[in-house]
Every structure is written in C-alpha cells, then in structure tokens.
XYZ file of C-alpha atoms in Angstrom:
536
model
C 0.000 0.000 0.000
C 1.337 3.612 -1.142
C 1.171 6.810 1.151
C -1.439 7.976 -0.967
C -3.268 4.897 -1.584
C -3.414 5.126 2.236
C -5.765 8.243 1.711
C -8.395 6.160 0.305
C -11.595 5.821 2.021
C -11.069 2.336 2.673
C -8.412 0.295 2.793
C -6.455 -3.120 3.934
C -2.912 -3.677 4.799
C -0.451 -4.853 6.810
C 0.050 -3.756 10.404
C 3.736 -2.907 9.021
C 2.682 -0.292 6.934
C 0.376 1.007 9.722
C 2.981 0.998 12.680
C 5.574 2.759 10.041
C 3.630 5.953 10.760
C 5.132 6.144 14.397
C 8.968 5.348 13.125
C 10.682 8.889 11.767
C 10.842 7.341 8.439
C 9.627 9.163 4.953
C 5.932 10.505 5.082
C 5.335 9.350 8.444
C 3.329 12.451 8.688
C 1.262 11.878 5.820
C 0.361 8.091 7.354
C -0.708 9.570 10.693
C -2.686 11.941 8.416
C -4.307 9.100 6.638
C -5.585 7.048 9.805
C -6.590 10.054 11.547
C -9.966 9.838 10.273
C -10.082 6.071 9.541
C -11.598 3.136 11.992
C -8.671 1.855 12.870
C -9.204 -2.476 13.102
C -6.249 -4.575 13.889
C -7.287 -8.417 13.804
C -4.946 -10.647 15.618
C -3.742 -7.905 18.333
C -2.454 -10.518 20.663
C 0.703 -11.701 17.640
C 3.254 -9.549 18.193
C 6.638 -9.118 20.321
C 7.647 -6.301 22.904
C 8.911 -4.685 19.907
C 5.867 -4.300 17.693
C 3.440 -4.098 20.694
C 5.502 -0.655 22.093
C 4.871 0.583 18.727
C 1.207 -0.491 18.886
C 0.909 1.587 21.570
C 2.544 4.428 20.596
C -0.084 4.378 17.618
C -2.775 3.746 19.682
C -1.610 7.084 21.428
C -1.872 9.415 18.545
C -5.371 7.716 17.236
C -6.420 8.432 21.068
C -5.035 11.902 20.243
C -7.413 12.401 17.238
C -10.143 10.402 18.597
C -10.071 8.143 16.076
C -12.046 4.875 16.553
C -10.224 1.511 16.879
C -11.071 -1.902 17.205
C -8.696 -4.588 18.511
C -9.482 -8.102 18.056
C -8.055 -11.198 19.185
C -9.277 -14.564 20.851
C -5.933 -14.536 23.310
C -5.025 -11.350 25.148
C -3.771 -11.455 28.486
C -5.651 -9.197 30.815
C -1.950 -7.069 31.345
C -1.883 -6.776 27.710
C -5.229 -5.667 26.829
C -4.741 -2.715 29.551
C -1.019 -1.419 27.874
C -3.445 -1.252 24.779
C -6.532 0.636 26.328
C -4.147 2.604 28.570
C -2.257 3.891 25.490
C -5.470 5.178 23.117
C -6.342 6.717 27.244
C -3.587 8.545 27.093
C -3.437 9.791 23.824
C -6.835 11.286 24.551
C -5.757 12.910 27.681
C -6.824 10.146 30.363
C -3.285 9.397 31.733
C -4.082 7.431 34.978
C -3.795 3.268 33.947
C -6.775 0.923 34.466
C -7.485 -2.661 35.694
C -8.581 -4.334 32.255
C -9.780 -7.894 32.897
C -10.779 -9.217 29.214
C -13.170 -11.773 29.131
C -13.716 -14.425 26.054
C -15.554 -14.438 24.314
C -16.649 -10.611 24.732
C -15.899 -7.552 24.727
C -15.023 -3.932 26.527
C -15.250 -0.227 24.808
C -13.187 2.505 25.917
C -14.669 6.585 25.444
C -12.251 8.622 23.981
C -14.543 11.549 25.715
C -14.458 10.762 28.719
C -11.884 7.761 29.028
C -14.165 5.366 30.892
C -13.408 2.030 30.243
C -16.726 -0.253 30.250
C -17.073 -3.468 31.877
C -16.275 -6.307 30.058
C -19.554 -7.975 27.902
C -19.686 -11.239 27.465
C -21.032 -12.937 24.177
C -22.865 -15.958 24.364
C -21.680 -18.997 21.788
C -23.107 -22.113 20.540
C -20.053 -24.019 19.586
C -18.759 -24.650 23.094
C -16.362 -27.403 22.946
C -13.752 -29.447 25.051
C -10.226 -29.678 23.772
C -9.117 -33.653 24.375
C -5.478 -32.569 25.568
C -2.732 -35.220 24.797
C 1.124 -33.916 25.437
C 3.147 -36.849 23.770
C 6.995 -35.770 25.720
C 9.028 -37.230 22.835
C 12.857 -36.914 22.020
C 13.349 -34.704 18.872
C 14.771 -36.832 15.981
C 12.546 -34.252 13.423
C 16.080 -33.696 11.017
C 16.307 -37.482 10.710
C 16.123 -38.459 6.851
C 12.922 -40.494 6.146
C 14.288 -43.806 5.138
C 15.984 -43.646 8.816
C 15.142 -46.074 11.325
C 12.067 -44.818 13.613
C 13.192 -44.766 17.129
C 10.922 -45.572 19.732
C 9.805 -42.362 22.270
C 11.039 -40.401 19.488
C 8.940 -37.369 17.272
C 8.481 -39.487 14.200
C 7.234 -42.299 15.993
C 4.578 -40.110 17.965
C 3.658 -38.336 14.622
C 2.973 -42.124 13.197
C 0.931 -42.884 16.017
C -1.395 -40.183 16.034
C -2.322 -39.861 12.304
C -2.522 -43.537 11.474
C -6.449 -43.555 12.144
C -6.547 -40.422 9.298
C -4.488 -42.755 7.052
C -6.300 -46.350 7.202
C -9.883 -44.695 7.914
C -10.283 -41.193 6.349
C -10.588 -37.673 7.561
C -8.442 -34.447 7.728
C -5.447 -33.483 10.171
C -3.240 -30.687 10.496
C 0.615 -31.262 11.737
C 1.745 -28.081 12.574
C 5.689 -27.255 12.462
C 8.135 -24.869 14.456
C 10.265 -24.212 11.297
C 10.518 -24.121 7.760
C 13.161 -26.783 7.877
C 10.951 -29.184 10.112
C 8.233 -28.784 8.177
C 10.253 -29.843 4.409
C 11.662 -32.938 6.423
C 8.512 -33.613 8.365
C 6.775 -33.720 5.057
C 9.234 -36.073 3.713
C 9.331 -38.183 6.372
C 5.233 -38.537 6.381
C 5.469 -39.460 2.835
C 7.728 -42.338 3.533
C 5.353 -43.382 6.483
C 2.259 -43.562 4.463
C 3.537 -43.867 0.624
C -0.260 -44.853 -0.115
C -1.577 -41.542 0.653
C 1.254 -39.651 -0.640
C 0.663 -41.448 -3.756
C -2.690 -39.832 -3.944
C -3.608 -36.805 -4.738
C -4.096 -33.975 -1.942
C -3.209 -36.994 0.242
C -0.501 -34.981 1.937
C 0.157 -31.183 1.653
C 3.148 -28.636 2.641
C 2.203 -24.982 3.272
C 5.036 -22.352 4.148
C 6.139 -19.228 3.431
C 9.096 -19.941 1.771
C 7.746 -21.035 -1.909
C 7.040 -18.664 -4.675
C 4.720 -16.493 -4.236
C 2.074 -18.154 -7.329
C 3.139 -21.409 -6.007
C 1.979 -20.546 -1.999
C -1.365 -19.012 -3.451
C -2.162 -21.944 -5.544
C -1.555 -24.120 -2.330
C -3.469 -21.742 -0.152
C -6.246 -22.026 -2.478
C -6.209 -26.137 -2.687
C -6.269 -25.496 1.192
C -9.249 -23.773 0.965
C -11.339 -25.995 -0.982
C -10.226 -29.324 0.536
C -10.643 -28.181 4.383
C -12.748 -25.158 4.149
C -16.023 -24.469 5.536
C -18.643 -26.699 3.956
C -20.256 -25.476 1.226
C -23.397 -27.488 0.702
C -25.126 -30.704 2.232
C -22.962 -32.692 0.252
C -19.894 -31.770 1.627
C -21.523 -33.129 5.169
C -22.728 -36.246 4.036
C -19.537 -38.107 5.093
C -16.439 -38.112 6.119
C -13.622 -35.667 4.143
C -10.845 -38.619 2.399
C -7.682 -39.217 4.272
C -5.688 -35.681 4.012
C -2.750 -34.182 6.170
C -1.274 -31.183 5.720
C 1.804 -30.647 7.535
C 2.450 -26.327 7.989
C 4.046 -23.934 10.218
C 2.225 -21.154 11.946
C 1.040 -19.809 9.129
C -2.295 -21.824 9.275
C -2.795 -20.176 12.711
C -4.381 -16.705 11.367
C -6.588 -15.559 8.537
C -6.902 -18.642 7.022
C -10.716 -20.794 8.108
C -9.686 -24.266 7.935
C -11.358 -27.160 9.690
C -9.218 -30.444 10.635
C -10.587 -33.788 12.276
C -7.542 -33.804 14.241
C -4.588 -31.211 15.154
C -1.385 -32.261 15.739
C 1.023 -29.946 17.010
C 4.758 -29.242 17.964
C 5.089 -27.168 21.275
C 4.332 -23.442 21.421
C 3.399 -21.106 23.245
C -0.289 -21.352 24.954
C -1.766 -18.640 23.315
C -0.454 -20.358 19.932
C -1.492 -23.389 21.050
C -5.146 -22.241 21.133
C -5.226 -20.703 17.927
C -4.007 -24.008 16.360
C -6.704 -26.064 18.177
C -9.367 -23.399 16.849
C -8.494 -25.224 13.815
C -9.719 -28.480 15.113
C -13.638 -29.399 14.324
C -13.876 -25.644 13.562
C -17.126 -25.981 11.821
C -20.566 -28.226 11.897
C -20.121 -31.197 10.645
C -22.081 -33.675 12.152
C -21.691 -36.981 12.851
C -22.543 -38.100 9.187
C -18.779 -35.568 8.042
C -17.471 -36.925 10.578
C -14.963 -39.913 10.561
C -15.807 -42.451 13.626
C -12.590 -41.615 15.599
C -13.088 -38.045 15.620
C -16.531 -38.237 17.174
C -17.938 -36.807 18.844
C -17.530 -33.489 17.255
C -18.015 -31.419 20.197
C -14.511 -33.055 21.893
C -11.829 -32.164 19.598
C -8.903 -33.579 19.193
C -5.177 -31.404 20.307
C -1.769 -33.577 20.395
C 0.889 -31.776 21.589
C 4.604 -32.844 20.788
C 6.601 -31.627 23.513
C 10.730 -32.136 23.200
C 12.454 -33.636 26.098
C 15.802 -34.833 26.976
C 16.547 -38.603 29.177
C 15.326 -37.193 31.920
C 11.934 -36.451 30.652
C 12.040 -33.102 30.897
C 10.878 -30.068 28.721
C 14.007 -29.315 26.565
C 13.937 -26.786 23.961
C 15.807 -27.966 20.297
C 18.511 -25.833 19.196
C 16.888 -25.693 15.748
C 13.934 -23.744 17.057
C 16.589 -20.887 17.498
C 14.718 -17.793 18.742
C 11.467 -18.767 17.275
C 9.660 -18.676 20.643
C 10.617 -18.026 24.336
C 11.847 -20.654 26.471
C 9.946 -19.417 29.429
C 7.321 -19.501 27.605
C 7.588 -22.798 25.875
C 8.452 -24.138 29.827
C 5.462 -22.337 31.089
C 2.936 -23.977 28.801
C 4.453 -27.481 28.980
C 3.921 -27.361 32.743
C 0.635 -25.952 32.589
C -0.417 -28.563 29.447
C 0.386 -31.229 31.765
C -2.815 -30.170 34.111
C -5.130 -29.923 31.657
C -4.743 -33.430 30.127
C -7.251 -34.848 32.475
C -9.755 -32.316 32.431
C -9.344 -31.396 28.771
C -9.471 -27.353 28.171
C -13.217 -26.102 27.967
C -13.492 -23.444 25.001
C -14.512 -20.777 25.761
C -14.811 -21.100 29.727
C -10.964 -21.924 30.058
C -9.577 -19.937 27.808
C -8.927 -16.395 29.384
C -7.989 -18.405 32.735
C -5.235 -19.855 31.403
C -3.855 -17.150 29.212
C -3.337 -14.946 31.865
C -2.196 -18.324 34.360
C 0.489 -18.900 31.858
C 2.242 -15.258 32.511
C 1.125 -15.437 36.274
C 3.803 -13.808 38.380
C 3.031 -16.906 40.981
C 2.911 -19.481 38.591
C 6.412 -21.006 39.640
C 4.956 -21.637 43.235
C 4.836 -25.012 44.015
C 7.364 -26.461 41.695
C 10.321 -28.373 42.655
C 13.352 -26.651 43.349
C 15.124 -27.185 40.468
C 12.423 -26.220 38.226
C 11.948 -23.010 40.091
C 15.168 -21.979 39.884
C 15.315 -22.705 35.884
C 12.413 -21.281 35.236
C 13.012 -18.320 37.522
C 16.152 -17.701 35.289
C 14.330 -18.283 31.795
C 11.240 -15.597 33.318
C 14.588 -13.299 34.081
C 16.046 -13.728 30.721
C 12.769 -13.256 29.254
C 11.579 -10.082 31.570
C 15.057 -8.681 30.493
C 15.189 -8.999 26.491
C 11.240 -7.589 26.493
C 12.861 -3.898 28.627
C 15.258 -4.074 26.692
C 12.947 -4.089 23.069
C 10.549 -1.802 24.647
C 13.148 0.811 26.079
C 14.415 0.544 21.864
C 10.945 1.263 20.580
C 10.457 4.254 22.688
C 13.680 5.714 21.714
C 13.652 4.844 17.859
C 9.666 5.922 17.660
C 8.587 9.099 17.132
C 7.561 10.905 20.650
C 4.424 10.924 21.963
C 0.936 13.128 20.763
C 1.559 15.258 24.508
C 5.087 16.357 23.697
C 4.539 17.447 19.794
C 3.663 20.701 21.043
C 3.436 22.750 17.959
C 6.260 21.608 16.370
C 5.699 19.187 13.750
C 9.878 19.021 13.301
C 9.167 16.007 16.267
C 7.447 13.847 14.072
C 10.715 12.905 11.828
C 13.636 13.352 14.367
C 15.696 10.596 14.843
C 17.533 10.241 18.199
C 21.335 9.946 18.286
C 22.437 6.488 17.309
C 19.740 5.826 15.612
C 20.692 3.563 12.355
C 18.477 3.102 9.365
C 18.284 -0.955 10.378
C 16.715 -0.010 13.445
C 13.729 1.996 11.784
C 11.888 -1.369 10.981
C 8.553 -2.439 12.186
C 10.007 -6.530 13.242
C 13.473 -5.885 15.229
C 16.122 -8.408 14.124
C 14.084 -9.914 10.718
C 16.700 -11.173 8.735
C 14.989 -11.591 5.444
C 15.657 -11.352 1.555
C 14.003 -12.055 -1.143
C 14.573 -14.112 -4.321
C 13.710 -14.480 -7.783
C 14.477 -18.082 -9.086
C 15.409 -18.379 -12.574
C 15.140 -21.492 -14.506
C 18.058 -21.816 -17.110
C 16.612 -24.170 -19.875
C 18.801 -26.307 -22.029
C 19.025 -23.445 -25.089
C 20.342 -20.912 -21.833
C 16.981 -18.745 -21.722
C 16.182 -17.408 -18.280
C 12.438 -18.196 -17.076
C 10.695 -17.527 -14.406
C 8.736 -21.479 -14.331
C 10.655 -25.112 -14.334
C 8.674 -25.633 -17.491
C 10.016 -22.334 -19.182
C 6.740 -20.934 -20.524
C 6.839 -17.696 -18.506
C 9.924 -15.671 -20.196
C 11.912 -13.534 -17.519
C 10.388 -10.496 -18.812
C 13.509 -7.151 -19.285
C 10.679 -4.419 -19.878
C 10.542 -1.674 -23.420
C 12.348 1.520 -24.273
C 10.134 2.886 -20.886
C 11.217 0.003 -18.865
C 8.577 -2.469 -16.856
C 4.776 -2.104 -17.300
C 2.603 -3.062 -14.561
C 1.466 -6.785 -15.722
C 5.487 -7.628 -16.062
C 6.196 -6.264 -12.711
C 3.000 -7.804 -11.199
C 4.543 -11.163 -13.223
C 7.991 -10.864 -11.778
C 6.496 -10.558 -8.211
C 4.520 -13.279 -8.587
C 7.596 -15.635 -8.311
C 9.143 -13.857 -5.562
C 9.965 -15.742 -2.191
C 11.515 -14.968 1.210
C 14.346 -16.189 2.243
C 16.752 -16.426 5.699
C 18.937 -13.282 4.955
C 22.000 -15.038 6.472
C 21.114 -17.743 3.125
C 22.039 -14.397 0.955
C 25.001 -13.273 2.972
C 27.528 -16.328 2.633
C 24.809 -17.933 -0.218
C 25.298 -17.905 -4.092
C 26.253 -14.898 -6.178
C 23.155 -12.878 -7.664
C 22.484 -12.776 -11.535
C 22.785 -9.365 -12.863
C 19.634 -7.498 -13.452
C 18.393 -6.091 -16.277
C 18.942 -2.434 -16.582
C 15.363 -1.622 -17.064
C 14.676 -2.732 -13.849
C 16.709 0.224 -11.995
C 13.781 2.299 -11.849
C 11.058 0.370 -9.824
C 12.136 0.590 -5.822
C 10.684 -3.144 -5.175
C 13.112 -5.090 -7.154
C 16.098 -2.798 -5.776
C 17.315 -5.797 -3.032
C 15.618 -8.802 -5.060
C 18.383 -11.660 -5.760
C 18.011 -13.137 -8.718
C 19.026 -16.708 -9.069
C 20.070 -18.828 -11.901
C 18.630 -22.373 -11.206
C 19.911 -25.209 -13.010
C 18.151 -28.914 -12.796
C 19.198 -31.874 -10.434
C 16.729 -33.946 -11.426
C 13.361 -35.375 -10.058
C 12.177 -31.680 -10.401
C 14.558 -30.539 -8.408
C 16.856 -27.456 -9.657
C 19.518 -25.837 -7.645
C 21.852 -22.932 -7.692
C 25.381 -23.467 -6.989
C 28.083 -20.605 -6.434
C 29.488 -19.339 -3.211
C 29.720 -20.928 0.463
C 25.922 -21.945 0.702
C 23.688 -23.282 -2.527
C 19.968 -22.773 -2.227
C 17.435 -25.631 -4.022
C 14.288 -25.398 -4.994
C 11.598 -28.595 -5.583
C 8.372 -29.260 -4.906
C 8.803 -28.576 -0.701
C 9.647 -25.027 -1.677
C 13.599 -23.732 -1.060
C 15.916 -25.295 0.920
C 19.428 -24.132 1.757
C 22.357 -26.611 1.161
C-alpha cells in the first residue's frame, strides 16, 4: 500500500505499513494523516513481540489523540496486555491514569475517547462450546532425521505415526503443525515415507510455508481452501472428508478458516497453542462428516509434541533458534500437563489460562530445580522484552503530549539511531529471491517448465502486468542464506527504476533432477523442488 493509496476511504494492509507511521521514516506524517480519520481495526492484536506491541501503543496514542475509533481483536489477550493497549489510546486522549482491564472471552469492553471510561467487560454468548481432548506426547526430537531412517521408539516421528494412522487407514483431515521451515520440508518427507499410499494420492498430503514462490503458496493456499474449508453445501456433510494431512508452520494459525478432524502440534506457546486447536472441528459437521474416531464433534482432538531430553524433561531444540521463548515454551508445557485430564473447555478456560500462563506466581509449588530454571528463563525473558521496549520508545517518534506545535518532532531521529533499526520486526533477517530457470538453449524463465519468459521491460522500462509477473515468483528467504549464499544474476537495466526489485536476488537455477533445480556458487547453494527452497 502507497502513502497515498493510504488516503483512500477504505483500505487493507499490513500492520507494518500502519505501525511505520510512528517510526521517523519518509511521510510518516502523511500516514498519521491518513488514519486520523479512519476506523482503525487490527485483527490478531495478541501476535506480536515487545517490539511491535511498544509501537502499537505508541499508535494507539496518537489515534487516542485524534479520537479516532479503533477496534482490537483477538481470541488470546492477556488481561496485562489488553490494559497497555486501552491505557495507550487513554492517554493519547488525555486520560493518563492506567486501568485494571480484565478481558473476558468471548466478549468484549469499549473505551470513550470523551471521557476515558473504560466499560465493563460484555460477554457474548456462543453455541459451539467445545472441550479440547489434551494429549502432550513428551518425545525426544529426531525431526532432522532423513525419512528412510530407522524410527526410534519415544522419538517425534514415531509419535507423529501414532497419532495420524487412524486419518491414514480410515479417512478424515489433520493438520501437523511445524516450528520451522526446515521441520516442516523434512517432516513432510518423512510422512510421505510413512504412508507412501496416501502420498501417492492426490491432496493426500500437503506442505504450506512461506518460503515457496509467491504463485506457487497461493495456488496451495487455495487447494487449502477448498479441501478443508467451511462446507459449502449438504454434500460436503454427508460423510467423512478422504484421508488428508497437511503438515504447515504457523502460518495456518491466522486468517486462514480451515477445519481439521484432528490437530497435531509441535510445542508453542499457549496462546499459539489455542489458535491451532481453533483449527480443530472448527465448523458443523455432524456426525454423518465426521470420521468415527473423531466423534464426537463437540470433543476435539489437540496432540501436543513436547521435546524432552533422558530425563523427561521439557528441553527446547537448538533448531527452534529464537522462534519462541523458552519461558514460555516451559510455562505452557507445565501448565499442558494439568489440563490433560480435564481437557481445556473453550470458551470457559480460555482467558484463565492465558493470563495463568504469565502469572507472576505461577512457579509456586514447583520443585526446586524447576523453580530456579524457570526463575532464570522468566529473568532472561523479563530482560530482552525492557530491553525491546526501552528501543521502541527511543527509535519511535515521541508521543501526541510532547509534539507541542512543532511538527519538526514527528521525523527526528535520536542519536544512534541507524536506518536498520527503523523497521517495524526488530532483528528480521529476510531477503528475497527471484528463481530463474536456465533451460537447455540458456533462456532465463521464471517457471521449471520455461513458458513464462523472464520479462527485461521496453524503451520505458517495466509495465505493470510484467512487474506484477515478476512478483509473482518472488519468495523470502533467511537473509544469512544471501550473505555467505550464491552470487546474484545481474539485473536487467530496465529494472533500476522500480524501488521493489532494488534488493531482489536473482538466481540462476539449473536442474538436479526429479524436479529438483539448484543454484550453486558461493559458500551456501539454495534448491528449490516441490517442498519449496531449501538451503544446502
């Protein structure tokens, strides 16, 4: 979305381009300008980090400031959250003593802008009440291990086996939800090897990730839709759904309305946890859509695969990097262990243990030597989110209250201030590529099949259908893949002039076989097959 397209009327976006109006970047100004007189909805207001939630509120200060109305959704805000959100748009209107917000789900609370009352929370009534069947399988984490590997009893693969053999010998849907790119691609692999029969099939098994082309993720998206949508008609009720998995990461866990028979899930964080199980039985079915094993409907299904070490307990892989907290992760395994008897009642548990899992007094009662770990991981944790939210406030513009009169504010930067830290996602490290396929006379296109010609743009350079055609086949990438990775292709010249493609990497992919192509130059060669790219 362009500054001025920003002007419109109405509009949709990301909450980047939204929370780039508090950073002292180019036309910040004119962004404020443009939401001043908007109604301001954020869906999923619970997703982000200390980072992007300090700029949140700094936004929510200025819309406060022009009494702008907003509207904040999400199914898993902690009660300390939702009041750093209401308190901000408070403030920004002039209220600046905090409140005790206690969300309740589902419902809802309004704030005046007027008069800065804050109403009591309303709670909506629902006729899909359900109770999550909880199942932690505490597995040892052998997800890099190459298919055709021996399957290790206690271990991840075996667990995954386990729980989605009833999908593949009698029918229905399941989701397997992934940590990482990487454990998705091999988790895939190895699932195909487990149940070659429905792999065999078509739309037996599915990968869905961010890091294919950008055509290729929309087509699978869209098979996504249709095969575990919301029904359409009687007919898509009448009886069970075929045997289908589709292995993801988190990407299934917003935006996108798909119902499973059964979710199966690495460990996350609870709130994460909860939006994957909203996945689960999601819609009607009945007992006729229904497969046998997943009845009945109103007790869905949640397996959770937490990683531990000999000892049994929780232990975080080193391939998960930074993905999540450990507290966090440590947190929720503890608490996931409770529920597994009781099951979690949606929606009567849910706010109780969202707010139990960041509960100051949640360690009491543990063993010693999980107190003391987990009282250094909540440290570690308490530390990192200061230290994000004390870099927000410095690198974001200054509050509505201390403009006063002079507009100069709104785009100075304070001293040490570097270009990489005016982003809206502190520490992304991502690029993107451009794959292109050499075919066997040396062309350059932008398919395996080389139909769709890499197109260079006229005397006036690119029009808008080649630039909307080159995008198309764009993907993200780890940046650290571009860094130490293979050398880009040169780009053509007419391309100079359009700001998008200035930092796309353009790589020339030559086939490996089994449709399978690969570029190799430099320390690190990047592949690209039918599981999307892969570093190598």
């Amino acid at each position: 979305m362009t500054q001025t397209r920003l002007l419109a009327p109405l509009g949709a976006g990301t909450i980047d381009q939204a929370l780039s109006a508090v950073l002292p970047v180019t036309h910040n100004a004119l962004r404020l300008f443009s939401l001043s007189d908007k109604v301001f909805v954020v869906d999923e207001a619970h997703a982000y980090g200390p980072w992007m939630h300090k700029l949140l509120t700094r936004l929510l200060e200025w819309l406060g400031a022009f009494g702008a109305p907003v509207v904040l959704l999400s199914a898993t805000l902690t009660g300390r959250v939702a009041a750093s959100l209401v308190d901000a748009y408070r403030r920004g209107a002039g209220f600046t003593e905090p409140t005790a917000v206690e969300p309740c789900y589902p419902g809802w609370l309004f704030t005046d802008a007027a008069t800065g009352e804050v109403s009591a929370p309303r709670a909506t009534s629902t006729d899909r009440a359900r109770t999550l069947d909880v199942s932690v399988h505490r597995v040892t984490w052998d997800a890099g291990e190459a298919p055709r590997a021996a399957v290790a009893a206690g271990g991840r693969r075996a667990a995954l086996r386990e729980a989605l053999r009833p999908v593949a010998e009698e029918g229905g849907t399941a989701l397997v939800c992934c940590t990482t790119v990487a454990e998705a691609q091999s988790t895939f692999r190895d699932l195909c090897e487990a149940f070659p029969a429905l792999a065999a099939r078509e739309g037996g098994l599915r990968l869905l990730h961010s890091r294919f082309p950008a055509v290729t993720r929309q087509k699978i998206t869209a098979e996504c839709e249709s095969a575990y949508g919301k029904p359409r008609s009687a007919e898509d009720t009448a009886s069970p759904r075929h045997a289908s998995i589709l292995v993801a990461t988190q990407v299934v866990e917003q935006s996108l309305d798909f119902d499973f028979d059964l979710v199966v899930t690495d460990l996350a964080p609870l709130a994460q946890l909860l939006q994957r199980a909203g996945r689960a039985r999601r819609h009607a079915r009945g007992d006729r859509g229904r497969p046998a094993w997943a009845l009945p409907e109103e007790w869905p299904r949640l397996v959770v695969l937490e990683p531990v070490d000999e000892r049994k307990e929780t232990e975080i892989p080193r391939t998960w990097g930074q993905v999540y907290d450990a507290a966090l992760l440590h947190r929720t395994a503890l608490l996931l262990r409770e529920q597994t008897q009781s099951g979690i009642h949606v929606p009567g548990d849910v706010q109780r243990l969202i707010d139990a899992v960041y509960a100051e007094d949640f360690i009491e009662g543990l063993d010693p030597a999980a107190e003391r770990e987990l009282r250094q991981l909540d440290a570690q944790r308490l530390a990192d989110e200061a230290a994000e939210e004390h870099m927000a406030r410095v690198v974001s513009i200054c509050a509505p209250a201390d403009v006063a009169g002079d507009l100069h504010k709104l785009s100075r930067r304070e001293a040490g201030v570097t270009e990489e830290l005016l982003t809206t996602r502190l520490g992304a490290d991502t690029g993107r590529v451009l794959c292109l396929y050499e075919q066997t006379n040396g062309a350059l296109t932008l398919d395996e099949d080389g139909k769709a010609v890499l197109p260079v743009g006229g005397p006036r350079g690119l029009d808008r259908d080649d630039l909307a055609q080159i995008m198309s086949h764009v993907a993200p990438v780890p940046g650290k893949w571009l860094r130490s990775g293979p050398e880009s292709h040169p780009q053509p010249a007419s391309w100079e002039e359009r700001p998008m493609l200035r930092d796309l990497v353009l790589l020339r992919m030559q086939p490996e076989g089994d449709g399978t192509w690969i570029c190799r130059s430099g320390g690190r060669s990047i592949r690209i097959s039918a599981v999307g790219l892969e570093s190598v």
